[in-house]
PDB file of C-alpha atoms in Angstrom:
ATOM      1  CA  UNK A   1      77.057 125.878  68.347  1.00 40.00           C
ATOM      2  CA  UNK A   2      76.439 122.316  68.450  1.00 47.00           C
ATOM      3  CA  UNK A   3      78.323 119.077  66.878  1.00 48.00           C
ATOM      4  CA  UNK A   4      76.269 118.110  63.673  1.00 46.00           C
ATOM      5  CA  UNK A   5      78.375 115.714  62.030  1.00 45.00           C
ATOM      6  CA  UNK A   6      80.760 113.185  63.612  1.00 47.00           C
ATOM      7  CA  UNK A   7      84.302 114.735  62.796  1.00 45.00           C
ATOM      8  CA  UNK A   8      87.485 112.638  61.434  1.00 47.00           C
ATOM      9  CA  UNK A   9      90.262 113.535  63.934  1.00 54.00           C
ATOM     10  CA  UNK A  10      94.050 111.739  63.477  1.00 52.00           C
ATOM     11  CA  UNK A  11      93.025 109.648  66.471  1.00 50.00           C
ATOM     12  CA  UNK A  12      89.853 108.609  65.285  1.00 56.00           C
ATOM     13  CA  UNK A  13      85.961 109.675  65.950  1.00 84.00           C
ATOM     14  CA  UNK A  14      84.203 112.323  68.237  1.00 91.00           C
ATOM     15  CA  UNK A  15      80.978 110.426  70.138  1.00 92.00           C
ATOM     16  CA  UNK A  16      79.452 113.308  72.524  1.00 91.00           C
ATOM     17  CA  UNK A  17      77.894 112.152  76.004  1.00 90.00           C
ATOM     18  CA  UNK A  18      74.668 114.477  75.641  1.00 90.00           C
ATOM     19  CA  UNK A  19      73.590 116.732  78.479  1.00 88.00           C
ATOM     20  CA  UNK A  20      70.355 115.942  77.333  1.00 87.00           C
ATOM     21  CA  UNK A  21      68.209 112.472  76.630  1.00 87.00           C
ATOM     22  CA  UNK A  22      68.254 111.728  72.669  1.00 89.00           C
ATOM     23  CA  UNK A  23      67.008 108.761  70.675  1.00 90.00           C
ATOM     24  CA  UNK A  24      68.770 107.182  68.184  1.00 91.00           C
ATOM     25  CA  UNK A  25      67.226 108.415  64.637  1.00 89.00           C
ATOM     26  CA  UNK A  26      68.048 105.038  62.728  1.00 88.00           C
ATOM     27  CA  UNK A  27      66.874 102.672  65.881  1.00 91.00           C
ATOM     28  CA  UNK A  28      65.046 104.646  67.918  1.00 90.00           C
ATOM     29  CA  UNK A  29      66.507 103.445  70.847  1.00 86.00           C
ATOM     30  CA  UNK A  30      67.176 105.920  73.732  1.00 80.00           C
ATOM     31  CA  UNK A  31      68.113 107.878  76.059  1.00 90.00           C
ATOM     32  CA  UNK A  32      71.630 107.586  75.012  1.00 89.00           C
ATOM     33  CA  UNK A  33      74.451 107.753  77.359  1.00 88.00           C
ATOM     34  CA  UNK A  34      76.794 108.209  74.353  1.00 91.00           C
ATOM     35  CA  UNK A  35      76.650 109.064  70.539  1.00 91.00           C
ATOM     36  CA  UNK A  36      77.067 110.563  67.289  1.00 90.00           C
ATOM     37  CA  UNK A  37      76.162 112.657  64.828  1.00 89.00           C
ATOM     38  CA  UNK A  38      75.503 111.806  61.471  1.00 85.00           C
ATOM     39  CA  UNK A  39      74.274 114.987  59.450  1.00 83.00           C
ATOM     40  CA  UNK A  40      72.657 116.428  61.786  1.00 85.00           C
ATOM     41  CA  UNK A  41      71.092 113.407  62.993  1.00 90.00           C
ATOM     42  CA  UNK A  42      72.031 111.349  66.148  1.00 89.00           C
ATOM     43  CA  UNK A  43      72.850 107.983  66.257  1.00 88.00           C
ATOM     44  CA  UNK A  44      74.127 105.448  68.640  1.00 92.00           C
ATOM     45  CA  UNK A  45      77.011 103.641  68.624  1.00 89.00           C
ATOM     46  CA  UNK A  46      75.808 100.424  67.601  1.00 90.00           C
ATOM     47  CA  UNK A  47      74.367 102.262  64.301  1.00 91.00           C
ATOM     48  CA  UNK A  48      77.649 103.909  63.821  1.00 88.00           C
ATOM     49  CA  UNK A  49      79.325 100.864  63.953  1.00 89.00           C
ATOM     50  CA  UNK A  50      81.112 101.797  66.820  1.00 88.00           C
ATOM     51  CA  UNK A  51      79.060  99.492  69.430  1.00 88.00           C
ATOM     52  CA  UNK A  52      81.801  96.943  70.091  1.00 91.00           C
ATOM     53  CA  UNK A  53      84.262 100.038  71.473  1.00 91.00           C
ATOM     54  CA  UNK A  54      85.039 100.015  75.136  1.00 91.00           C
ATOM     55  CA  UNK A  55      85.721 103.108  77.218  1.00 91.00           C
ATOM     56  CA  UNK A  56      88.425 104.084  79.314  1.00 92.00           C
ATOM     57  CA  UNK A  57      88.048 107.274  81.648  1.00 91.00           C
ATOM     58  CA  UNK A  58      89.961 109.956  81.490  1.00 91.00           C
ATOM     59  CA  UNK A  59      92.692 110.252  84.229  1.00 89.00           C
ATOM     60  CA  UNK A  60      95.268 108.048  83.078  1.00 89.00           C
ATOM     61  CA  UNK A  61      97.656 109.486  80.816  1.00 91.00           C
ATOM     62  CA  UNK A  62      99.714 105.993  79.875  1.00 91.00           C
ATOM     63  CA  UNK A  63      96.607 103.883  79.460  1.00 91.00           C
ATOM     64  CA  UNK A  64      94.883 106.440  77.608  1.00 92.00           C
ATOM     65  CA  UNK A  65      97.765 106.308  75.409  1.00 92.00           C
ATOM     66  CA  UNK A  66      98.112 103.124  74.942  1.00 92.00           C
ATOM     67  CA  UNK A  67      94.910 102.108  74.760  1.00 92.00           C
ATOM     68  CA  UNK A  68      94.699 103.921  71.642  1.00 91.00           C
ATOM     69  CA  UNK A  69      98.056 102.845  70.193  1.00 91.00           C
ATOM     70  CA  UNK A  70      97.107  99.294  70.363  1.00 92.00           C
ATOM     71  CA  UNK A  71      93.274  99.711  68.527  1.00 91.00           C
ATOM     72  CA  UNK A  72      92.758  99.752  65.187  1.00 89.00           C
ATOM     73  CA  UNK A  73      89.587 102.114  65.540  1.00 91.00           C
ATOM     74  CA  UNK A  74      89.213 104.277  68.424  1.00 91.00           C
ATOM     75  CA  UNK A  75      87.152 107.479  69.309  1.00 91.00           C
ATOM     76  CA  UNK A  76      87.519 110.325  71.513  1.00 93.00           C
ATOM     77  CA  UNK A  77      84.078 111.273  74.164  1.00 93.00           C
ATOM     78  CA  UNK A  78      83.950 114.912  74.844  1.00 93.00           C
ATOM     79  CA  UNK A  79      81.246 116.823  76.783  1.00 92.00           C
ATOM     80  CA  UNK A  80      79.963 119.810  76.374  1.00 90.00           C
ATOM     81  CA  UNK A  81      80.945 122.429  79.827  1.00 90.00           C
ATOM     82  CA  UNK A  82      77.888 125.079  80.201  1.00 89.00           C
ATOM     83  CA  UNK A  83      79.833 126.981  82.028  1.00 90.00           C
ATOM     84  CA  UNK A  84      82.934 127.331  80.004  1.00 89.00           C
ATOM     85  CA  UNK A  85      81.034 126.916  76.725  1.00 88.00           C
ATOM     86  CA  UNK A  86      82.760 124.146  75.222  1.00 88.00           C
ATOM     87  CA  UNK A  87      83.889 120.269  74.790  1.00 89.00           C
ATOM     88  CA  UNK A  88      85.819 118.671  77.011  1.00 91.00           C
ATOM     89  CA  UNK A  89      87.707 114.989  76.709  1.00 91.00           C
ATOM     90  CA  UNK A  90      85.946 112.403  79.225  1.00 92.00           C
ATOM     91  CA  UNK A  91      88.037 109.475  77.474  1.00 92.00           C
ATOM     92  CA  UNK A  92      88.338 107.758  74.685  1.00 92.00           C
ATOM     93  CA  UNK A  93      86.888 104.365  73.149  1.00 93.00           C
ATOM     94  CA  UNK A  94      89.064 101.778  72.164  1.00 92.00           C
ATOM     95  CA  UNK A  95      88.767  97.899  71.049  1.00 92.00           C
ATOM     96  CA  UNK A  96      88.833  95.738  74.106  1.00 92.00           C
ATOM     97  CA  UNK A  97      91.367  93.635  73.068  1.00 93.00           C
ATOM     98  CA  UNK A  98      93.500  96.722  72.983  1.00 93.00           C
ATOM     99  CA  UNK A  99      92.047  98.269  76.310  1.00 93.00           C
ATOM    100  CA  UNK A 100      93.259  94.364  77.576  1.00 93.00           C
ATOM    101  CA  UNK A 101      96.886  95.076  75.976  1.00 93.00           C
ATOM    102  CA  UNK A 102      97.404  98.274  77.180  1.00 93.00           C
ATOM    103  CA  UNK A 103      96.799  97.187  80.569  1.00 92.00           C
ATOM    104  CA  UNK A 104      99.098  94.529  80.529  1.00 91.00           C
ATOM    105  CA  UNK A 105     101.839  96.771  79.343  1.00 91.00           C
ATOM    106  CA  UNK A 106     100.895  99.093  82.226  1.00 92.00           C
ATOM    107  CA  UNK A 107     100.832  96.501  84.763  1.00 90.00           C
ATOM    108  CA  UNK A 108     104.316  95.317  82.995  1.00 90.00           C
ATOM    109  CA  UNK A 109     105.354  98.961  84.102  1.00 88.00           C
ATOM    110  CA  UNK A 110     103.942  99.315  87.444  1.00 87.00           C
ATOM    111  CA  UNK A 111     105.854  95.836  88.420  1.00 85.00           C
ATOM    112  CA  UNK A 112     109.359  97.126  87.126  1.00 85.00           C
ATOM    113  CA  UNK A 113     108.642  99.948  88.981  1.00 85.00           C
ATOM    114  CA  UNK A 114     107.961  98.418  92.490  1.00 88.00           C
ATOM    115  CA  UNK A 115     111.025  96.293  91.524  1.00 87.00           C
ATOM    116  CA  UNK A 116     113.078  99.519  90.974  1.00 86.00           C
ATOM    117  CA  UNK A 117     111.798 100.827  94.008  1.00 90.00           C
ATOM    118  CA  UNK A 118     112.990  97.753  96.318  1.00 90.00           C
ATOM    119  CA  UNK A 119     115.915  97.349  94.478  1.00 89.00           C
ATOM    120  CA  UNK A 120     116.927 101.157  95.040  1.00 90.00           C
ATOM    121  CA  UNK A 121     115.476 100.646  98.898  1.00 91.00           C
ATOM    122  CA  UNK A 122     117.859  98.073  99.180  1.00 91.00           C
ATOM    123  CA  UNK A 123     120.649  99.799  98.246  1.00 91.00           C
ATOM    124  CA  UNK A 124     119.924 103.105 100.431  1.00 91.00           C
ATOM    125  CA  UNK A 125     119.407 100.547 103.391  1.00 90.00           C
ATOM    126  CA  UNK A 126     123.272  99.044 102.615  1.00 91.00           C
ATOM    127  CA  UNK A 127     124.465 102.881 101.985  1.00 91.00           C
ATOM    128  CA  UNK A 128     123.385 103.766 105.414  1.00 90.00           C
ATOM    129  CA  UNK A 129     124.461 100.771 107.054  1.00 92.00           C
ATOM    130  CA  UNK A 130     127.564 101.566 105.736  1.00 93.00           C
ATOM    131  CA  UNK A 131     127.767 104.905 106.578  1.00 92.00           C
ATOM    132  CA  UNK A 132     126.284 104.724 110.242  1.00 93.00           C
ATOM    133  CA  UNK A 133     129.344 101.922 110.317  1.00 94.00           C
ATOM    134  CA  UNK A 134     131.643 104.771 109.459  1.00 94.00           C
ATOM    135  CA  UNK A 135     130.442 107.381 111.495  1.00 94.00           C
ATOM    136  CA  UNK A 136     130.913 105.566 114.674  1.00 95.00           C
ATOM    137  CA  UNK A 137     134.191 104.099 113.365  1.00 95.00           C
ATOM    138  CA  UNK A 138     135.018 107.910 113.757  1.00 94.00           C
ATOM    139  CA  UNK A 139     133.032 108.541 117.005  1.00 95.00           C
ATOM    140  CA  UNK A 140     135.708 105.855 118.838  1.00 95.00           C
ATOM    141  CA  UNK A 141     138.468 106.910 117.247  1.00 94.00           C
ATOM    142  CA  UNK A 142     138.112 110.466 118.623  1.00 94.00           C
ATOM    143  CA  UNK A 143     136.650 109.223 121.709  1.00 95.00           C
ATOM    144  CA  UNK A 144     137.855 105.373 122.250  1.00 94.00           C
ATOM    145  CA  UNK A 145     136.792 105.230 125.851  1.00 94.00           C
ATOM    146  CA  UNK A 146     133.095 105.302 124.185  1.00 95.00           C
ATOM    147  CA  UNK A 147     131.193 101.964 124.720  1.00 94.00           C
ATOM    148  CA  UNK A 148     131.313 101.093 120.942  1.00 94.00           C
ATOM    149  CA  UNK A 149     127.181 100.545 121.664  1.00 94.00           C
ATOM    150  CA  UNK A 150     126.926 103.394 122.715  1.00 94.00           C
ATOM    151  CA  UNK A 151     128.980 104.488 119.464  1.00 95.00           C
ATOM    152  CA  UNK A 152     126.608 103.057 117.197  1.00 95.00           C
ATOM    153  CA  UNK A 153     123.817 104.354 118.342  1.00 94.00           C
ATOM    154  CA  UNK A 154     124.850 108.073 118.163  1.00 94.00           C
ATOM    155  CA  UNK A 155     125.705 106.927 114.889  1.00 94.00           C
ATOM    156  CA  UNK A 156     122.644 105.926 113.803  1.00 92.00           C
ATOM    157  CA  UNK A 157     120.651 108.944 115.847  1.00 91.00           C
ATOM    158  CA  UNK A 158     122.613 111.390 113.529  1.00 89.00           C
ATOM    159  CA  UNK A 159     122.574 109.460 110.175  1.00 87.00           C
ATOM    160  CA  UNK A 160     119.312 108.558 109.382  1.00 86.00           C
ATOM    161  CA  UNK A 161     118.300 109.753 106.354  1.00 84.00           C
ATOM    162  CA  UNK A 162     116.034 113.135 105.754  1.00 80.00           C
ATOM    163  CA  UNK A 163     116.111 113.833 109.404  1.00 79.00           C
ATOM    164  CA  UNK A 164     118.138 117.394 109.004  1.00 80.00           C
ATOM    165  CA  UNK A 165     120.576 115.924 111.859  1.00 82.00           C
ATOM    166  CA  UNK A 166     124.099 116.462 111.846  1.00 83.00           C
ATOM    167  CA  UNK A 167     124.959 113.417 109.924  1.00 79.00           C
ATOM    168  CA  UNK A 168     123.095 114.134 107.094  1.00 82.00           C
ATOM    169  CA  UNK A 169     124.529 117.368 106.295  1.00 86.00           C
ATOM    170  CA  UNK A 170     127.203 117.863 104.401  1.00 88.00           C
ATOM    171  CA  UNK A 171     130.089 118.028 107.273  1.00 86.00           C
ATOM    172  CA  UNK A 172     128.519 114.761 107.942  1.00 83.00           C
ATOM    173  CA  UNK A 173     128.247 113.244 105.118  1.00 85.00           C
ATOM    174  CA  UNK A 174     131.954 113.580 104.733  1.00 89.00           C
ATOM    175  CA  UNK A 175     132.701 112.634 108.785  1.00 90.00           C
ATOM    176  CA  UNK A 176     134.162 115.720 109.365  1.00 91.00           C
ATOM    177  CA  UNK A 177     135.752 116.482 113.063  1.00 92.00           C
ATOM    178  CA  UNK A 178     133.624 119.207 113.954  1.00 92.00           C
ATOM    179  CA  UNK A 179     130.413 117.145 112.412  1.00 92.00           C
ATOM    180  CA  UNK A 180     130.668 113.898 114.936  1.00 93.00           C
ATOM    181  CA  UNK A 181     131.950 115.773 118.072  1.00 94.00           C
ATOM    182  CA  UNK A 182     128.631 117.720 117.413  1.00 93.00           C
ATOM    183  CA  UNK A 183     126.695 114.222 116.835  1.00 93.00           C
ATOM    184  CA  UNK A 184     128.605 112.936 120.586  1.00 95.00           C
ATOM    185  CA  UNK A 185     127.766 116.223 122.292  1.00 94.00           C
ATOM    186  CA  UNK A 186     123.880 116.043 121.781  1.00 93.00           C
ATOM    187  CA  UNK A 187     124.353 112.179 122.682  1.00 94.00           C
ATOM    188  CA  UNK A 188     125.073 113.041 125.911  1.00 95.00           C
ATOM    189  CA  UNK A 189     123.661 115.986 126.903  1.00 93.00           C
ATOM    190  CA  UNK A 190     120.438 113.973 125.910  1.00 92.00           C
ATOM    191  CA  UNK A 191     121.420 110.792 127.955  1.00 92.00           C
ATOM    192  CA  UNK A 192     123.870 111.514 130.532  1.00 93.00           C
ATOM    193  CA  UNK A 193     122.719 114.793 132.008  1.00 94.00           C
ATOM    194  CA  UNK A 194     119.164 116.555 133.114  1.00 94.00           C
ATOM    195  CA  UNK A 195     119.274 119.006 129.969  1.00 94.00           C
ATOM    196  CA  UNK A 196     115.810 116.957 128.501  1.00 94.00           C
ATOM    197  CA  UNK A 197     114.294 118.005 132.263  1.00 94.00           C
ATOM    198  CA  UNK A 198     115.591 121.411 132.234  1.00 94.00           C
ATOM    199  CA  UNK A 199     113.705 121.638 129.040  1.00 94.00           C
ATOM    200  CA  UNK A 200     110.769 120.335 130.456  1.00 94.00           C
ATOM    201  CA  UNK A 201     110.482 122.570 133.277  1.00 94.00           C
ATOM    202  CA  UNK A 202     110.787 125.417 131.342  1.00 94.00           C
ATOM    203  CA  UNK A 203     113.941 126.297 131.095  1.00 94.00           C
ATOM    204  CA  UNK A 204     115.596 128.226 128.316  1.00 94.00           C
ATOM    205  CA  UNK A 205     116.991 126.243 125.926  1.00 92.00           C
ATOM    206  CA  UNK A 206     120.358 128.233 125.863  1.00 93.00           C
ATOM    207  CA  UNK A 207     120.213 128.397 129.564  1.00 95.00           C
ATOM    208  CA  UNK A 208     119.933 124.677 130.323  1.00 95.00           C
ATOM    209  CA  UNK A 209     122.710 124.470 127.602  1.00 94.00           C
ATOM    210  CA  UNK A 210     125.075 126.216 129.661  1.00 95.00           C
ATOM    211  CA  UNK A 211     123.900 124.580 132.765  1.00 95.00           C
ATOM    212  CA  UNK A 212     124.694 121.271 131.868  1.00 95.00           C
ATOM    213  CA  UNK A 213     128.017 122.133 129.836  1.00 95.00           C
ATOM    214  CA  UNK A 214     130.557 120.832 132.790  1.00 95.00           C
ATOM    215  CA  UNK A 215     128.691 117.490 132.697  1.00 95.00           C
ATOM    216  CA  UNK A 216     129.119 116.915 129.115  1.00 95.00           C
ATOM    217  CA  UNK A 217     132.829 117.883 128.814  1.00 94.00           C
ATOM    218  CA  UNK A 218     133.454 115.722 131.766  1.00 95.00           C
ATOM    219  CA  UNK A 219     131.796 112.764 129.707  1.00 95.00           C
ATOM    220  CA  UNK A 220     133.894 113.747 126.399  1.00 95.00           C
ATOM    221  CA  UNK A 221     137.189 114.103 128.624  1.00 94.00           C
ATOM    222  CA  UNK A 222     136.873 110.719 130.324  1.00 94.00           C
ATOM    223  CA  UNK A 223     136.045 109.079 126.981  1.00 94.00           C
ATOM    224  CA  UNK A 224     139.638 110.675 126.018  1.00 89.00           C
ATOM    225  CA  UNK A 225     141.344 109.659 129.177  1.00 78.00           C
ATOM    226  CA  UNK A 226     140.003 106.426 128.827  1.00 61.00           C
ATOM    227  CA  UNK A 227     142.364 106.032 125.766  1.00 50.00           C
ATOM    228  CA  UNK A 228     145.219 107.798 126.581  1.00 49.00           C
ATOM    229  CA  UNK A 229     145.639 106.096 129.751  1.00 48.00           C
ATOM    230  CA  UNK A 230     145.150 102.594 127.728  1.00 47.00           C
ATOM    231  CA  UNK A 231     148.141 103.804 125.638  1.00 44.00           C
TER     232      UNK A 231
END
């Protein structure tokens, strides 16, 4: 059953975008892409007195709402769905001075978001500075014959954030022992022996692990001796 008169609503009017072409009964004019019914009767919005209303699409929820919150007079367009056999909300009109508002106060929002977001970037970038510092603070102190560059970057291999490495989990978060030898290890199996080769030539990986294992405790053991000898 069809809309015959133009209901009162707490947010205003009902104006129906017709699935088929109507005329206005007071004007004539026609087809109309948007109107209302007055009993029983259509008429556009210009006859309803709602002519100077602007619409805004559905599909944005904050300047929908605002948008509304800022007119005096406003008025909801529904649809009718064939298929589902009913109305549905396509927007709502609103004055433009208030559609103007609204988008101000959204564009207000969007900029102290993007500010947010660089402020909060900036502090993630000076939390992982600081951390990678750490990290390889630890990295020479277990292994001080490690070129500090070389240091660094292991540090900042295993720490970058949402990579799943070693430094990002929770042993790594707090530096534990176990969590940075781990972080050194895949350093230099990576750069100081032919496990990436191995790999590439089809080796298992558990294989080429256990082929290359004297090379990388003779790394880790001269980066020990290194200090022990300087003491």
């Amino acid at each position: 059953m069809g809309i015959t008169s133009t209901p009162h609503h707490p947010g205003g009017f009902v104006v129906i975008q017709p699935l088929r072409h109507k005329r206005c009964s007071a004007c004539r004019r026609g087809p109309l892409s948007l109107l209302v019914f007055e009993d029983g009767a259509p008429r556009c919005l210009d006859c309803a007195d709602l002519g100077h209303l602007v619409l805004v699409p559905r599909g944005d929820t904050a300047l929908t709402r605002r948008s509304r919150e800022e007119s005096g007079l406003s008025a909801v367009v529904v649809r009718f769905n064939r298929r589902k056999g009913r109305y549905e909300r396509q927007g709502v009109l609103v004055e433009e001075a208030a559609l103007a508002r609204a988008e101000e106060r959204c564009l207000a929002d969007a900029e102290a978001r993007r500010r947010r977001r660089a402020r909060d970037a900036r502090r993630r970038t000076v939390e992982d500075e600081r951390f990678a510092a750490a990290f390889a603070a630890e990295i020479l102190r277990l292994f001080p014959g490690c070129p500090a560059e070389r240091a660094r970057a292991t540090a900042a291999h295993a720490s970058v954030r949402g990579s799943g490495r070693v430094g990002r989990s929770a042993a790594g978060r707090a530096l534990s022992e176990s969590a940075v030898i781990s972080a050194v290890v895949a350093g230099v199996r990576h750069a100081d022996t032919p496990y990436d080769q191995l790999l590439m030539n089809g080796v298992p990986r558990y294989e080429a692990r256990r082929r290359i294992a004297p090379a990388v405790e003779d790394v880790l053991r001269a980066w020990q001796r290194t200090a022990e000898g300087g003491g």
